[in-house]
């Protein structure tokens, strides 16, 4: 009887190990190089993918990376289909009405690109009547609506589509993350057609306070676990090592105060 009881207790102790909880991490299906893209085999690659994996490891989380459409990420999170979002999601007050955020893990400015030789001031007056391309449901769309009301706004599912229309002459300018703009301008098409107009004035109300992981509002335990892991990879050199594979500068932005 004693041996039976011991065996039963041992098997119960092993149940949590056999049923280790998987943390589902949501990435956008749409490509967003160099942060996250999916190859032909369905495998995710990019800076944000590598950083997320490192943070999951530091947090001792068994993470499974899954993809869904960009505009479906927050509904997937609140609906319980994923556990947190890792898709260059800007920390804004508007989004805080629906979800919570970890501390930021990178922050870069927004910038405009336009045709070579065409002067475009990144102001309401400078863009009045101009065709301006933005990615739909992005902070750049929100910024353009707030600050460039006289521009003709054209929305795209991906920034790549906006870039292609800029190259084809169907847009006067596009507004996006500066790193994404720079990458486009380094491409064959970008070198032929376009140039950086400049950074736009920062507006935390629309552009937010950097990029953070999106979590459910009641998931304080996961949020704190991610915050500790972000701090750990920043402190132990992992963040810098991964960043150096993709960029020649620290994209974390200004240190938090």
PDB file of C-alpha atoms in Angstrom:
ATOM      1  CA  UNK A   1       0.000   0.000   0.000  1.00  0.00           C
ATOM      2  CA  UNK A   2       2.853   2.323   0.909  1.00  0.00           C
ATOM      3  CA  UNK A   3       4.586   1.595  -2.430  1.00  0.00           C
ATOM      4  CA  UNK A   4       1.325   2.300  -4.304  1.00  0.00           C
ATOM      5  CA  UNK A   5       0.868   5.621  -2.501  1.00  0.00           C
ATOM      6  CA  UNK A   6       4.478   6.595  -3.248  1.00  0.00           C
ATOM      7  CA  UNK A   7       4.064   5.749  -6.930  1.00  0.00           C
ATOM      8  CA  UNK A   8       0.844   7.747  -7.130  1.00  0.00           C
ATOM      9  CA  UNK A   9       2.417  10.816  -5.514  1.00  0.00           C
ATOM     10  CA  UNK A  10       5.430  10.553  -7.823  1.00  0.00           C
ATOM     11  CA  UNK A  11       3.225  10.441 -10.909  1.00  0.00           C
ATOM     12  CA  UNK A  12       1.277  13.477  -9.728  1.00  0.00           C
ATOM     13  CA  UNK A  13       4.498  15.403  -9.254  1.00  0.00           C
ATOM     14  CA  UNK A  14       5.504  14.628 -12.831  1.00  0.00           C
ATOM     15  CA  UNK A  15       2.267  15.946 -14.356  1.00  0.00           C
ATOM     16  CA  UNK A  16       3.368  19.630 -14.470  1.00  0.00           C
ATOM     17  CA  UNK A  17       6.606  18.580 -16.187  1.00  0.00           C
ATOM     18  CA  UNK A  18       4.746  16.576 -18.796  1.00  0.00           C
ATOM     19  CA  UNK A  19       2.286  19.400 -19.382  1.00  0.00           C
ATOM     20  CA  UNK A  20       4.685  22.358 -19.539  1.00  0.00           C
ATOM     21  CA  UNK A  21       2.710  25.429 -20.491  1.00  0.00           C
ATOM     22  CA  UNK A  22       3.479  26.899 -23.913  1.00  0.00           C
ATOM     23  CA  UNK A  23       3.418  30.680 -24.286  1.00  0.00           C
ATOM     24  CA  UNK A  24       2.022  31.657 -27.679  1.00  0.00           C
ATOM     25  CA  UNK A  25       3.703  34.713 -29.186  1.00  0.00           C
ATOM     26  CA  UNK A  26       1.908  36.575 -31.970  1.00  0.00           C
ATOM     27  CA  UNK A  27       3.782  37.991 -34.959  1.00  0.00           C
ATOM     28  CA  UNK A  28       2.217  39.690 -37.973  1.00  0.00           C
ATOM     29  CA  UNK A  29       1.800  37.652 -41.131  1.00  0.00           C
ATOM     30  CA  UNK A  30       2.775  40.684 -43.210  1.00  0.00           C
ATOM     31  CA  UNK A  31       6.557  41.007 -43.769  1.00  0.00           C
ATOM     32  CA  UNK A  32       8.297  43.766 -41.817  1.00  0.00           C
ATOM     33  CA  UNK A  33      12.007  43.400 -42.587  1.00  0.00           C
ATOM     34  CA  UNK A  34      14.462  43.490 -40.923  1.00  0.00           C
ATOM     35  CA  UNK A  35      12.290  42.905 -37.853  1.00  0.00           C
ATOM     36  CA  UNK A  36      10.221  39.899 -38.874  1.00  0.00           C
ATOM     37  CA  UNK A  37       9.637  38.029 -42.129  1.00  0.00           C
ATOM     38  CA  UNK A  38       8.461  34.515 -42.947  1.00  0.00           C
ATOM     39  CA  UNK A  39      10.454  32.383 -45.387  1.00  0.00           C
ATOM     40  CA  UNK A  40       9.061  29.875 -47.897  1.00  0.00           C
ATOM     41  CA  UNK A  41       9.031  27.125 -45.270  1.00  0.00           C
ATOM     42  CA  UNK A  42       6.982  29.247 -42.856  1.00  0.00           C
ATOM     43  CA  UNK A  43       9.919  29.962 -40.535  1.00  0.00           C
ATOM     44  CA  UNK A  44      10.138  33.425 -38.954  1.00  0.00           C
ATOM     45  CA  UNK A  45      13.377  35.402 -39.183  1.00  0.00           C
ATOM     46  CA  UNK A  46      14.552  38.875 -38.202  1.00  0.00           C
ATOM     47  CA  UNK A  47      15.817  41.059 -35.375  1.00  0.00           C
ATOM     48  CA  UNK A  48      12.530  41.041 -33.488  1.00  0.00           C
ATOM     49  CA  UNK A  49      12.268  37.265 -33.815  1.00  0.00           C
ATOM     50  CA  UNK A  50      15.766  36.768 -32.404  1.00  0.00           C
ATOM     51  CA  UNK A  51      15.223  39.286 -29.588  1.00  0.00           C
ATOM     52  CA  UNK A  52      11.903  37.692 -28.649  1.00  0.00           C
ATOM     53  CA  UNK A  53      13.455  34.234 -28.493  1.00  0.00           C
ATOM     54  CA  UNK A  54      16.257  35.567 -26.280  1.00  0.00           C
ATOM     55  CA  UNK A  55      13.748  37.266 -23.977  1.00  0.00           C
ATOM     56  CA  UNK A  56      11.643  34.099 -23.784  1.00  0.00           C
ATOM     57  CA  UNK A  57      14.779  32.180 -22.789  1.00  0.00           C
ATOM     58  CA  UNK A  58      15.704  34.760 -20.138  1.00  0.00           C
ATOM     59  CA  UNK A  59      12.133  34.643 -18.799  1.00  0.00           C
ATOM     60  CA  UNK A  60      12.245  30.818 -18.797  1.00  0.00           C
ATOM     61  CA  UNK A  61       9.208  30.675 -21.051  1.00  0.00           C
ATOM     62  CA  UNK A  62       8.578  27.945 -23.614  1.00  0.00           C
ATOM     63  CA  UNK A  63       7.484  30.175 -26.475  1.00  0.00           C
ATOM     64  CA  UNK A  64       5.723  29.138 -29.654  1.00  0.00           C
ATOM     65  CA  UNK A  65       5.824  31.759 -32.406  1.00  0.00           C
ATOM     66  CA  UNK A  66       2.597  32.054 -34.395  1.00  0.00           C
ATOM     67  CA  UNK A  67       1.438  34.472 -37.070  1.00  0.00           C
ATOM     68  CA  UNK A  68      -1.793  36.291 -37.772  1.00  0.00           C
ATOM     69  CA  UNK A  69      -2.746  39.351 -39.770  1.00  0.00           C
ATOM     70  CA  UNK A  70      -1.488  42.666 -38.384  1.00  0.00           C
ATOM     71  CA  UNK A  71      -4.965  44.010 -37.669  1.00  0.00           C
ATOM     72  CA  UNK A  72      -5.972  40.699 -36.069  1.00  0.00           C
ATOM     73  CA  UNK A  73      -3.201  40.631 -33.444  1.00  0.00           C
ATOM     74  CA  UNK A  74      -4.943  42.572 -30.679  1.00  0.00           C
ATOM     75  CA  UNK A  75      -8.254  40.661 -31.119  1.00  0.00           C
ATOM     76  CA  UNK A  76      -6.249  37.416 -31.014  1.00  0.00           C
ATOM     77  CA  UNK A  77      -4.625  38.541 -27.754  1.00  0.00           C
ATOM     78  CA  UNK A  78      -7.807  39.672 -26.025  1.00  0.00           C
ATOM     79  CA  UNK A  79      -9.608  36.576 -27.316  1.00  0.00           C
ATOM     80  CA  UNK A  80      -7.040  34.262 -25.726  1.00  0.00           C
ATOM     81  CA  UNK A  81      -5.631  32.856 -28.974  1.00  0.00           C
ATOM     82  CA  UNK A  82      -2.146  34.194 -28.187  1.00  0.00           C
ATOM     83  CA  UNK A  83      -0.452  35.195 -24.923  1.00  0.00           C
ATOM     84  CA  UNK A  84       1.549  38.214 -26.012  1.00  0.00           C
ATOM     85  CA  UNK A  85       2.276  40.233 -29.155  1.00  0.00           C
ATOM     86  CA  UNK A  86       5.779  40.736 -30.569  1.00  0.00           C
ATOM     87  CA  UNK A  87       5.137  42.709 -33.753  1.00  0.00           C
ATOM     88  CA  UNK A  88       6.699  46.167 -33.421  1.00  0.00           C
ATOM     89  CA  UNK A  89       3.615  47.297 -31.519  1.00  0.00           C
ATOM     90  CA  UNK A  90       3.963  50.895 -30.349  1.00  0.00           C
ATOM     91  CA  UNK A  91       3.027  51.731 -26.779  1.00  0.00           C
ATOM     92  CA  UNK A  92       0.196  54.265 -27.073  1.00  0.00           C
ATOM     93  CA  UNK A  93      -2.547  55.496 -24.780  1.00  0.00           C
ATOM     94  CA  UNK A  94      -5.136  54.422 -27.330  1.00  0.00           C
ATOM     95  CA  UNK A  95      -3.912  50.820 -27.280  1.00  0.00           C
ATOM     96  CA  UNK A  96      -3.644  50.896 -23.483  1.00  0.00           C
ATOM     97  CA  UNK A  97      -7.439  51.178 -23.430  1.00  0.00           C
ATOM     98  CA  UNK A  98      -7.562  47.585 -24.695  1.00  0.00           C
ATOM     99  CA  UNK A  99      -4.298  45.894 -23.723  1.00  0.00           C
ATOM    100  CA  UNK A 100      -1.280  46.360 -21.443  1.00  0.00           C
ATOM    101  CA  UNK A 101       2.374  46.629 -22.425  1.00  0.00           C
ATOM    102  CA  UNK A 102       5.751  45.484 -21.237  1.00  0.00           C
ATOM    103  CA  UNK A 103       8.576  47.976 -20.977  1.00  0.00           C
ATOM    104  CA  UNK A 104       9.872  49.096 -24.369  1.00  0.00           C
ATOM    105  CA  UNK A 105      12.449  46.978 -26.175  1.00  0.00           C
ATOM    106  CA  UNK A 106      13.229  49.429 -28.978  1.00  0.00           C
ATOM    107  CA  UNK A 107      12.338  52.920 -30.176  1.00  0.00           C
ATOM    108  CA  UNK A 108      13.049  54.604 -33.500  1.00  0.00           C
ATOM    109  CA  UNK A 109      11.686  57.839 -35.024  1.00  0.00           C
ATOM    110  CA  UNK A 110       9.146  58.177 -37.831  1.00  0.00           C
ATOM    111  CA  UNK A 111      10.301  59.643 -41.140  1.00  0.00           C
ATOM    112  CA  UNK A 112       9.059  60.701 -44.577  1.00  0.00           C
ATOM    113  CA  UNK A 113      10.412  59.635 -47.950  1.00  0.00           C
ATOM    114  CA  UNK A 114       9.556  61.199 -51.283  1.00  0.00           C
ATOM    115  CA  UNK A 115      10.720  61.439 -54.886  1.00  0.00           C
ATOM    116  CA  UNK A 116      14.253  62.675 -55.478  1.00  0.00           C
ATOM    117  CA  UNK A 117      14.559  66.399 -56.060  1.00  0.00           C
ATOM    118  CA  UNK A 118      11.047  67.167 -54.804  1.00  0.00           C
ATOM    119  CA  UNK A 119      10.967  69.304 -51.687  1.00  0.00           C
ATOM    120  CA  UNK A 120       8.444  68.087 -49.138  1.00  0.00           C
ATOM    121  CA  UNK A 121       8.225  69.721 -45.747  1.00  0.00           C
ATOM    122  CA  UNK A 122       7.031  67.274 -43.056  1.00  0.00           C
ATOM    123  CA  UNK A 123       4.306  69.707 -41.995  1.00  0.00           C
ATOM    124  CA  UNK A 124       0.575  70.052 -42.541  1.00  0.00           C
ATOM    125  CA  UNK A 125       1.144  72.822 -45.077  1.00  0.00           C
ATOM    126  CA  UNK A 126       3.970  71.019 -46.818  1.00  0.00           C
ATOM    127  CA  UNK A 127       1.886  67.899 -47.420  1.00  0.00           C
ATOM    128  CA  UNK A 128      -1.408  69.604 -48.257  1.00  0.00           C
ATOM    129  CA  UNK A 129      -2.882  67.999 -51.370  1.00  0.00           C
ATOM    130  CA  UNK A 130      -0.108  65.386 -51.542  1.00  0.00           C
ATOM    131  CA  UNK A 131      -0.747  61.642 -51.828  1.00  0.00           C
ATOM    132  CA  UNK A 132       0.697  60.172 -48.639  1.00  0.00           C
ATOM    133  CA  UNK A 133       1.012  56.417 -48.154  1.00  0.00           C
ATOM    134  CA  UNK A 134       0.828  54.737 -44.739  1.00  0.00           C
ATOM    135  CA  UNK A 135       0.368  51.215 -43.416  1.00  0.00           C
ATOM    136  CA  UNK A 136      -3.196  50.711 -42.224  1.00  0.00           C
ATOM    137  CA  UNK A 137      -3.880  50.377 -38.469  1.00  0.00           C
ATOM    138  CA  UNK A 138      -0.377  51.715 -37.727  1.00  0.00           C
ATOM    139  CA  UNK A 139       0.831  54.587 -35.556  1.00  0.00           C
ATOM    140  CA  UNK A 140       1.964  56.294 -38.743  1.00  0.00           C
ATOM    141  CA  UNK A 141      -1.592  56.281 -40.053  1.00  0.00           C
ATOM    142  CA  UNK A 142      -2.754  57.819 -36.760  1.00  0.00           C
ATOM    143  CA  UNK A 143       0.023  60.423 -36.928  1.00  0.00           C
ATOM    144  CA  UNK A 144      -0.830  61.360 -40.518  1.00  0.00           C
ATOM    145  CA  UNK A 145      -4.524  61.741 -39.681  1.00  0.00           C
ATOM    146  CA  UNK A 146      -3.678  64.001 -36.737  1.00  0.00           C
ATOM    147  CA  UNK A 147      -0.898  66.103 -38.253  1.00  0.00           C
ATOM    148  CA  UNK A 148      -1.395  66.031 -42.034  1.00  0.00           C
ATOM    149  CA  UNK A 149      -5.182  66.463 -42.389  1.00  0.00           C
ATOM    150  CA  UNK A 150      -4.861  68.167 -45.782  1.00  0.00           C
ATOM    151  CA  UNK A 151      -2.908  65.297 -47.324  1.00  0.00           C
ATOM    152  CA  UNK A 152      -4.653  62.638 -49.413  1.00  0.00           C
ATOM    153  CA  UNK A 153      -4.118  59.577 -47.249  1.00  0.00           C
ATOM    154  CA  UNK A 154      -3.741  56.196 -48.915  1.00  0.00           C
ATOM    155  CA  UNK A 155      -3.668  53.087 -46.738  1.00  0.00           C
ATOM    156  CA  UNK A 156      -1.782  49.871 -47.452  1.00  0.00           C
ATOM    157  CA  UNK A 157      -1.751  46.440 -45.836  1.00  0.00           C
ATOM    158  CA  UNK A 158       2.055  46.473 -45.809  1.00  0.00           C
ATOM    159  CA  UNK A 159       4.732  49.142 -45.967  1.00  0.00           C
ATOM    160  CA  UNK A 160       6.278  47.310 -48.926  1.00  0.00           C
ATOM    161  CA  UNK A 161       3.134  48.060 -50.944  1.00  0.00           C
ATOM    162  CA  UNK A 162       3.383  51.764 -50.084  1.00  0.00           C
ATOM    163  CA  UNK A 163       7.057  51.777 -51.057  1.00  0.00           C
ATOM    164  CA  UNK A 164       6.248  50.202 -54.421  1.00  0.00           C
ATOM    165  CA  UNK A 165       3.612  52.831 -55.143  1.00  0.00           C
ATOM    166  CA  UNK A 166       6.108  55.554 -54.210  1.00  0.00           C
ATOM    167  CA  UNK A 167       8.604  54.004 -56.637  1.00  0.00           C
ATOM    168  CA  UNK A 168       5.903  53.852 -59.351  1.00  0.00           C
ATOM    169  CA  UNK A 169       5.025  57.526 -58.877  1.00  0.00           C
ATOM    170  CA  UNK A 170       1.560  56.872 -57.500  1.00  0.00           C
ATOM    171  CA  UNK A 171       2.480  58.512 -54.188  1.00  0.00           C
ATOM    172  CA  UNK A 172       4.171  61.785 -53.344  1.00  0.00           C
ATOM    173  CA  UNK A 173       5.485  60.485 -50.045  1.00  0.00           C
ATOM    174  CA  UNK A 174       5.260  57.703 -47.491  1.00  0.00           C
ATOM    175  CA  UNK A 175       5.467  57.895 -43.698  1.00  0.00           C
ATOM    176  CA  UNK A 176       6.967  54.997 -41.751  1.00  0.00           C
ATOM    177  CA  UNK A 177       9.559  53.941 -39.210  1.00  0.00           C
ATOM    178  CA  UNK A 178      12.889  55.549 -40.119  1.00  0.00           C
ATOM    179  CA  UNK A 179      14.673  52.186 -40.202  1.00  0.00           C
ATOM    180  CA  UNK A 180      12.138  50.812 -42.679  1.00  0.00           C
ATOM    181  CA  UNK A 181      12.471  53.935 -44.835  1.00  0.00           C
ATOM    182  CA  UNK A 182      16.270  53.658 -44.798  1.00  0.00           C
ATOM    183  CA  UNK A 183      16.125  50.005 -45.811  1.00  0.00           C
ATOM    184  CA  UNK A 184      13.861  50.854 -48.759  1.00  0.00           C
ATOM    185  CA  UNK A 185      16.158  53.696 -49.859  1.00  0.00           C
ATOM    186  CA  UNK A 186      19.082  51.246 -49.889  1.00  0.00           C
ATOM    187  CA  UNK A 187      17.196  48.904 -52.241  1.00  0.00           C
ATOM    188  CA  UNK A 188      17.606  49.070 -56.035  1.00  0.00           C
ATOM    189  CA  UNK A 189      14.204  50.712 -56.475  1.00  0.00           C
ATOM    190  CA  UNK A 190      14.721  53.130 -53.607  1.00  0.00           C
ATOM    191  CA  UNK A 191      18.081  54.291 -54.899  1.00  0.00           C
ATOM    192  CA  UNK A 192      16.544  55.034 -58.285  1.00  0.00           C
ATOM    193  CA  UNK A 193      13.513  56.983 -57.175  1.00  0.00           C
ATOM    194  CA  UNK A 194      13.525  58.378 -53.748  1.00  0.00           C
ATOM    195  CA  UNK A 195      15.175  60.106 -50.822  1.00  0.00           C
ATOM    196  CA  UNK A 196      14.609  60.823 -47.155  1.00  0.00           C
ATOM    197  CA  UNK A 197      12.646  63.999 -46.521  1.00  0.00           C
ATOM    198  CA  UNK A 198      13.340  63.953 -42.797  1.00  0.00           C
ATOM    199  CA  UNK A 199      12.062  62.892 -39.408  1.00  0.00           C
ATOM    200  CA  UNK A 200       8.660  64.170 -38.349  1.00  0.00           C
ATOM    201  CA  UNK A 201       8.137  65.966 -35.055  1.00  0.00           C
ATOM    202  CA  UNK A 202       7.654  63.415 -32.277  1.00  0.00           C
ATOM    203  CA  UNK A 203       4.153  63.152 -30.845  1.00  0.00           C
ATOM    204  CA  UNK A 204       3.841  60.597 -28.017  1.00  0.00           C
ATOM    205  CA  UNK A 205       0.047  60.722 -28.277  1.00  0.00           C
ATOM    206  CA  UNK A 206       0.163  59.039 -31.690  1.00  0.00           C
ATOM    207  CA  UNK A 207       3.705  57.654 -32.052  1.00  0.00           C
ATOM    208  CA  UNK A 208       3.790  56.306 -28.500  1.00  0.00           C
ATOM    209  CA  UNK A 209       6.606  55.599 -26.072  1.00  0.00           C
ATOM    210  CA  UNK A 210       8.549  52.990 -28.001  1.00  0.00           C
ATOM    211  CA  UNK A 211       7.845  49.378 -28.917  1.00  0.00           C
ATOM    212  CA  UNK A 212       6.688  46.924 -26.268  1.00  0.00           C
ATOM    213  CA  UNK A 213       5.190  43.464 -25.999  1.00  0.00           C
ATOM    214  CA  UNK A 214       1.397  43.580 -25.900  1.00  0.00           C
ATOM    215  CA  UNK A 215      -0.164  41.533 -23.093  1.00  0.00           C
ATOM    216  CA  UNK A 216      -3.656  41.138 -21.691  1.00  0.00           C
ATOM    217  CA  UNK A 217      -4.562  43.777 -19.114  1.00  0.00           C
ATOM    218  CA  UNK A 218      -5.036  41.223 -16.342  1.00  0.00           C
ATOM    219  CA  UNK A 219      -1.795  39.336 -17.046  1.00  0.00           C
ATOM    220  CA  UNK A 220       0.479  41.198 -14.631  1.00  0.00           C
ATOM    221  CA  UNK A 221       2.593  38.102 -13.958  1.00  0.00           C
ATOM    222  CA  UNK A 222       3.583  37.692 -17.616  1.00  0.00           C
ATOM    223  CA  UNK A 223       4.165  41.427 -18.053  1.00  0.00           C
ATOM    224  CA  UNK A 224       6.530  41.551 -15.075  1.00  0.00           C
ATOM    225  CA  UNK A 225       8.298  38.416 -16.249  1.00  0.00           C
ATOM    226  CA  UNK A 226       8.894  39.988 -19.664  1.00  0.00           C
ATOM    227  CA  UNK A 227      10.077  43.254 -18.090  1.00  0.00           C
ATOM    228  CA  UNK A 228      12.661  41.413 -16.010  1.00  0.00           C
ATOM    229  CA  UNK A 229      13.831  39.490 -19.077  1.00  0.00           C
ATOM    230  CA  UNK A 230      14.142  42.656 -21.182  1.00  0.00           C
ATOM    231  CA  UNK A 231      16.321  44.201 -18.476  1.00  0.00           C
ATOM    232  CA  UNK A 232      18.387  41.008 -18.270  1.00  0.00           C
ATOM    233  CA  UNK A 233      19.192  40.766 -22.000  1.00  0.00           C
ATOM    234  CA  UNK A 234      20.036  44.483 -22.039  1.00  0.00           C
ATOM    235  CA  UNK A 235      22.405  44.053 -19.091  1.00  0.00           C
ATOM    236  CA  UNK A 236      24.159  40.824 -20.082  1.00  0.00           C
ATOM    237  CA  UNK A 237      25.087  41.841 -23.633  1.00  0.00           C
ATOM    238  CA  UNK A 238      22.623  39.569 -25.461  1.00  0.00           C
ATOM    239  CA  UNK A 239      20.633  42.534 -26.767  1.00  0.00           C
ATOM    240  CA  UNK A 240      23.736  44.217 -28.200  1.00  0.00           C
ATOM    241  CA  UNK A 241      25.004  40.968 -29.728  1.00  0.00           C
ATOM    242  CA  UNK A 242      21.731  40.351 -31.574  1.00  0.00           C
ATOM    243  CA  UNK A 243      21.369  43.996 -32.610  1.00  0.00           C
ATOM    244  CA  UNK A 244      24.880  44.028 -34.115  1.00  0.00           C
ATOM    245  CA  UNK A 245      23.789  41.340 -36.603  1.00  0.00           C
ATOM    246  CA  UNK A 246      21.247  43.724 -38.115  1.00  0.00           C
ATOM    247  CA  UNK A 247      22.161  47.335 -37.284  1.00  0.00           C
ATOM    248  CA  UNK A 248      25.271  49.426 -36.740  1.00  0.00           C
ATOM    249  CA  UNK A 249      23.746  51.364 -33.838  1.00  0.00           C
ATOM    250  CA  UNK A 250      21.699  50.737 -30.697  1.00  0.00           C
ATOM    251  CA  UNK A 251      18.023  50.855 -31.663  1.00  0.00           C
ATOM    252  CA  UNK A 252      16.865  50.869 -28.056  1.00  0.00           C
ATOM    253  CA  UNK A 253      16.590  54.668 -28.173  1.00  0.00           C
ATOM    254  CA  UNK A 254      16.955  56.967 -25.204  1.00  0.00           C
ATOM    255  CA  UNK A 255      17.347  55.136 -21.869  1.00  0.00           C
ATOM    256  CA  UNK A 256      14.233  55.109 -19.715  1.00  0.00           C
ATOM    257  CA  UNK A 257      14.246  57.676 -16.924  1.00  0.00           C
TER     258      UNK A 257
END
